[in-house]
Every structure is written in structure tokens, then in C-alpha cells.
């Protein structure tokens, strides 16, 4: 059974890993459209696949590509340089170029003999209808207007949203089998009571079509934005509002009114006034403000109406504006104050108030309760009415939506609630507000701004002087070249930095969160054992992780448990031979401890790999130590047991390591000198002695052998330095190896991924034995980090691995004690066979004994 701390660490990873977190563009979208994926598909030339990805969540891709307020763009990571992805523009490009009816998903579940009435054919009602029809319900939409689409059809001007496109995309709902009853006003053509009684559930999806007028003056020349835009959409040819128009308001609806007015026949001049004192303070989107400005709208910032004078026939005579001094009181409440002496007179024929809209709830007054803000009371999560359990409120009527995409999200939520109600299911179980209302992603990542030199591609528009002559669409959309350029700016935000670095994780999982969730749910004993034994213990996953999550320790502990569960017998066949080799390395045939003449301060422990590589180097190190330390140093040739630990045999490791510790204790030495990074770490963890690497000892106390200093001066060879991952946190090792090279007179150049960020050569975790093919991938990648052919290591295993990878690989000891290394001695040595390594081990023992 795994230790409690291991299970807690797994839970921490599952809780904090960002591998499954969506990018901000996805989470900011109320419908959670997979922006990242459809942009990726587009830039890979897979236009139809990109379209299908959009349509998984949005049945109005072309419409939303034009009119969506795109909250996703505000959260786009590269918005930090004020140039976010043109997400809506790319969505439009995909829809305009790849959408066709044969790609529409027409599948629905079998008829379930239940019916739903939806009041309102706006975005929220249409979305509810779509979701419920797909679940097999008979759906009927009742719409007061003669056109489908709600405010999309009668509130958003045609120059922004062509009506043919909107009608075509909405036809999908009708083709699925949703019935529409148009020109049907609830309370007039059919009562609310009839609808509630004749349907199994009712969704109220009426929008805010009731406009406000900010004056008590009664005149046919004073209009509200809602009525004006609806008339401009449905009865434009008969609409006559005079030559001069004043629009009051600083939001997008005000811009729609102003830009619509300038396009109407006989209109010559349009003013736009608002209480805000500048363009920057206006609540309207910058694009809409710029569009209005380019079209010649006259802006009067910082003014409100003081007085409206009428002629006897109730036409407008004069309007007096007064300067707004401030919008808010000292407590931050909206309370405009004016300078009555600072005024401006205007002569206009029409005033359009764009200062807010409300829901007309008269049709449902006997069934629903309206709040002070005109919306209907309902549960904020399920959207179920407070008055009648079979009624659900969505869109503007719920009090939640402000923009089309949010209205659609509430429509989806209301549909799910209605479905659960009709199926006698719990309305809340298994649902989270994050699934329904949008949320801020937990994903955090840094962006290399040097990679983002290109600015956002702005979409071409018709010339302002020409476009105001008609209601032809202003935006031309992206060309193919522009769309691909813009798509390639996307950073494809995700974490998974560990997955990109680790060459084994990607074989078993999509991210650590998924992997360790599986461990917790299934139990480690039911998971593939090779996962744990494929970790090469390099810690790169933790180094790359923004949250420093520790994966390695889990794998190490699981190795131990697998072996314990197997009666303390090895579970990986390939490691049986590793254990045999460890036994030999710890046997008396290859081990020896030099008996000191007196109690020494130091004991030199060379480890296993360097003695197996070159016995003469070990002998020369010991002679150097004896030369400068005299009888203050002795030596021991014996394995520390690290390999036994790596292959999971923890009990055997304790026994083998204790033999080494006992031998050291017998000598009386209090400081262990190592040349093997694994020995350094192992003795640091298991002994009560001081442990110092030969490199640090040379720098701090004894210096290099005198005959070595400066020997490399004049050599043209430039070395890379490969740092050991085992001692990645020992900065003194990194610096002192480089100091040694400088003292020797050799030139070196830094390779990629060094020092604390170094990569494992592939031997770590004994992956070289358990997964030879993975080992090759790892050492090939590490060799590719080199910028030179010759590479220096200070770990015997690393030296051999990089040699296997085809590099001219030397140990730092080769340079300290060998001949001057030049191009003439440049040589890629052949890999040492196992037989030769044992002979070398025996030779190392022989040389140690001779030194007594």
C-alpha cells in the first residue's frame, strides 16, 4: 500500500496540475467554444474540420463571427500587448468559406412524447430549441415578430449582420423539426395559460424590446432605440425621421442608432451625445465608435439634455444641452451633475434615446414575477421560475445575458434544466456553475513576447463615403492570406510543459492530472507497472512545472511497492540482471578498503563507473590526493548501492549501502570525497559524514595537479559541458568544472539545457535497461543539445551514454590527467564491453592495493 504522503502528493497533482485547463479564450466564451482547436485546424489547412469544431457549440458561426462581443478576445493572452487574436474574425472566415448544409448535424434522439413551448425566437430561445429538439422533444417557438432571430434580426443593423445570412443559419433549427409560430403574440393570439397547460415545459426567452425615453416630453419625433432599430429593420423604406438626428447614449446601441440614421433617406446630419467626456470613457466598443466617427457622426461628449422645446404640432423646435461636470458622486454612485450655465443649442428633427431597454412582461403577469429591473424572478443557477416549476427563464428575461453569446449560454442552461425537470431528474446534480456561466481559467503561462512581433490583422471595410449610402455589409472579412496570417499568431495556450519535456509521460497519458487521477481511482496495483519504471528520475517535470509539482517521488515509491507486493522480488525482468551486476559490484572480488596508517580526515570513494572506464584515472586521483593530503586520506572501492535503489529494491539498497557506510566508519574518516554524482547524493542522504566532490575540493583546498595547469592552452578543440542531472542543484559542481577547464587552458562553449536545467543523459532511473528504445530517444535528444562535437562530463555514466550517442565524449578526468587534447587526438572511442568493465574494476582494485 502506498504511503499516505504519496497519496496526498497525487491528490495535490490532480488538484493543481493545469494540464487539462482550457485557455482563457475557451473559458471566457460563455458557450466554451474550442477556439484553440478550430484555429489550429484552420492553420493546418483543415477548413471543414475547423467549421465542424465551431459548430459543436455554435449553430450561428457566420452570425457570431460578425456580431459577437467576443469576450474571448479580451482574455486572449496576447492581449497583454494590446493586440489580441481576432477570434471572431477567424470564426467568420471559417463560416463564410467552409460552412455548407451537408455538414450540418441533423441527428436527433427518438421522440420522447414530451413537448416544450419556447416564447421568443431570439438567440437564447433558438439555442434552447436546438438542444431540446436534439434530445427528442417536440419544440414549438412562439414569436411576436414576423422574423426569426429576436434582436439579432431587429436590433442589430443589417450593415453589421446581413439578413440572408441570419435567416440561412436559423433555418437549421427549422430543418431539425422545430415548429415556428410567427406573428403570434402571447396574451393576444394565445394566452399564457394555454401554453402552460398544453406543454410539458415552457421556456420564456423574450428579450429586452421595450425601449426607454429619458424625457417626459411627448412627441412623435422622440424615439427609443428599440423601436427605432426595429422599424429601420422591418419598415426602412417608409421610415422618415427628418434631416437632422440626435442620438443620446454612449453605448453600442447608440452607435447602431447613429450609424443606421446616417444611412436613411433624407438624413443629412447625425449628432451623438453622451455624458462621458471622451471617446475613451464611452462604453461602446472602440470598433463601433471608430466606425461611427469614420461615417461622419458628430460627437458631442460630456453633454446631457437640459430642455426640449416643441412646436405646436409637437415637432421638435429646439434642444438645449448642458455640460456634464461629473458622472458619479463621492461614493461612486451614478449621479450626474451639470453646469447649467454651460449649454449648447441644437436644431434637430428627431431624438433617439439609446439609454437602456427593458423586458415587456405584461403577457406573463399572472404567472411570473418581475424584478425592479424588469427581468423575471428565477433560480440563478437552474433558471427555473420562482412561481411555476415547469417554467424556465432564459436570455435577457433571466437578468443574466448582455450579449448574444451569453444569451445562448443561458438558453443551453435552461434547456438542460427543462430536460431534467421533464425526466424527473435532479436539476443540480453533477452540474457546476463553471460548466454553465463561464469561468476564469486556472491556466497560467508566460508568453515569450519576442515570438509575437506581428500585430493583429485588421479586417478591411468598405469606404465610409460609399457605405453610408446603403445597408450593405461594412466588413469585408478576411482573405485566405490574412486569415492564415492571423491564425498563426495564436499561441495555442496550454500548460503541459512537462509533457513536452518528458519523453515517457506522453506514452501513457495526456497530462499528469489525468495520470494521477487514474492512479487514485484505479489504484496503483491496477496500473501499468512500466509507467513507474519508465521514469528516469531527472526531475525535469518539476523544473518545467509552473507549480513545481513533484511527480518523480511518486514513481520511485511505486517501484518499491510493486516489489514489496511481489514478495520483495523484482517485477521487471530486465532488472534481474541489474541486480546481479550490483551484487558483483558489492562483492569482495571487486571491492577493497585501504587501511589507513592513522585516523584520516578524508576517504576517497570513486564509485563504480569511472573505475570500470579507466582504472589509471582512479589511481592518478588517489596519488594526487595523497600528494597534497598525505596520510590524511584513505580510499575505498565499493558501490554505494544507488542502482539497487533506482530499480526499486529498497531493502536490498539499505543492506548494500550499509556495507559501504560500515567500511567508511571503520576508517574513522569524517569526509567522503566523490567523483560520481550518484555517490555524492547517496552518501549525502545516508551517511553522517561530510561529503565533497573532488571538483569542489580542488577549488576550495588542494588545487589542480601542478602539471595539469595550462596544459590545454593552444588546443583548438572547443568543448561543451554536460552537467549531471543528479547534482543539478549543486551549483558549486557546475562552476568548479568550468573553473577546472579554464585552469587547464581549454576552451568551452555552453550547450543547451545546462546546470540546474540540465537534461538527463538517459541512464537515470535505469531506463537504459528497462526501456532501451526510450533510452536511445533520450540520449539522442541530449546529444542534439550539444553545439560542439566534443563534450565533457563529470559522471562516468553520462560520459558513456554521450559516447553511445555518437559524441566525442570525455570525462573531465581525461583532460586533467591525460595528454593534451587536440584535433589530432580527437577520437570517438568504442563503447566499453561488459567484460572490459569488469577487468577494469579488478584493475582498479589492484592499483588501490598497490598504493598501500
mmCIF file of N, CA, C and O in Angstrom, residues 117 144 219 267 271 333 402 437 458 526 580 698 751 793 830:
data_model
loop_
_atom_site.group_PDB
_atom_site.id
_atom_site.type_symbol
_atom_site.label_atom_id
_atom_site.label_comp_id
_atom_site.label_asym_id
_atom_site.label_seq_id
_atom_site.Cartn_x
_atom_site.Cartn_y
_atom_site.Cartn_z
ATOM 1 N N UNK A 117 -42.745 24.440 -25.053
ATOM 2 C CA UNK A 117 -43.052 25.716 -25.693
ATOM 3 C C UNK A 117 -41.943 26.705 -25.369
ATOM 4 O O UNK A 117 -41.507 26.794 -24.222
ATOM 5 N N UNK A 144 -43.528 36.871 -31.493
ATOM 6 C CA UNK A 144 -44.383 38.032 -31.757
ATOM 7 C C UNK A 144 -44.053 38.702 -33.081
ATOM 8 O O UNK A 144 -44.939 39.196 -33.787
ATOM 9 N N UNK A 219 -43.672 63.521 -27.939
ATOM 10 C CA UNK A 219 -43.575 63.952 -29.332
ATOM 11 C C UNK A 219 -43.283 62.747 -30.209
ATOM 12 O O UNK A 219 -42.476 61.879 -29.823
ATOM 13 N N UNK A 267 -31.733 61.856 -44.439
ATOM 14 C CA UNK A 267 -30.936 62.259 -43.271
ATOM 15 C C UNK A 267 -29.621 62.863 -43.750
ATOM 16 O O UNK A 267 -28.897 62.270 -44.542
ATOM 17 N N UNK A 271 -26.035 63.700 -34.904
ATOM 18 C CA UNK A 271 -25.252 64.007 -33.714
ATOM 19 C C UNK A 271 -25.332 62.835 -32.743
ATOM 20 O O UNK A 271 -26.352 62.138 -32.660
ATOM 21 N N UNK A 333 -21.525 56.336 -6.720
ATOM 22 C CA UNK A 333 -22.850 56.081 -7.278
ATOM 23 C C UNK A 333 -23.087 56.957 -8.507
ATOM 24 O O UNK A 333 -22.613 58.093 -8.568
ATOM 25 N N UNK A 402 -26.205 39.798 -21.510
ATOM 26 C CA UNK A 402 -26.000 41.152 -22.023
ATOM 27 C C UNK A 402 -25.678 41.076 -23.501
ATOM 28 O O UNK A 402 -26.058 41.931 -24.288
ATOM 29 N N UNK A 437 -21.882 29.045 -16.842
ATOM 30 C CA UNK A 437 -21.823 30.511 -16.932
ATOM 31 C C UNK A 437 -20.471 31.052 -17.360
ATOM 32 O O UNK A 437 -20.295 32.242 -17.475
ATOM 33 N N UNK A 458 -6.182 43.640 -39.077
ATOM 34 C CA UNK A 458 -7.495 44.271 -39.060
ATOM 35 C C UNK A 458 -8.254 43.932 -40.340
ATOM 36 O O UNK A 458 -7.672 43.844 -41.420
ATOM 37 N N UNK A 526 -3.369 -1.598 -10.183
ATOM 38 C CA UNK A 526 -4.121 -1.895 -11.404
ATOM 39 C C UNK A 526 -3.634 -1.078 -12.599
ATOM 40 O O UNK A 526 -4.239 -1.118 -13.665
ATOM 41 N N UNK A 580 22.022 -8.461 -10.435
ATOM 42 C CA UNK A 580 23.209 -9.339 -10.465
ATOM 43 C C UNK A 580 24.478 -8.495 -10.531
ATOM 44 O O UNK A 580 25.452 -8.756 -9.798
ATOM 45 N N UNK A 698 39.230 20.532 -5.006
ATOM 46 C CA UNK A 698 40.327 21.170 -5.733
ATOM 47 C C UNK A 698 40.198 22.685 -5.681
ATOM 48 O O UNK A 698 41.176 23.401 -5.462
ATOM 49 N N UNK A 751 26.329 24.485 -23.955
ATOM 50 C CA UNK A 751 25.334 23.821 -24.789
ATOM 51 C C UNK A 751 23.941 24.207 -24.281
ATOM 52 O O UNK A 751 23.797 25.016 -23.360
ATOM 53 N N UNK A 793 31.924 15.460 -19.555
ATOM 54 C CA UNK A 793 31.020 15.099 -18.473
ATOM 55 C C UNK A 793 31.830 14.928 -17.200
ATOM 56 O O UNK A 793 33.047 14.772 -17.245
ATOM 57 N N UNK A 830 35.408 3.478 -28.887
ATOM 58 C CA UNK A 830 34.383 2.438 -28.971
ATOM 59 C C UNK A 830 33.830 2.188 -27.572
ATOM 60 O O UNK A 830 34.523 2.373 -26.567
#
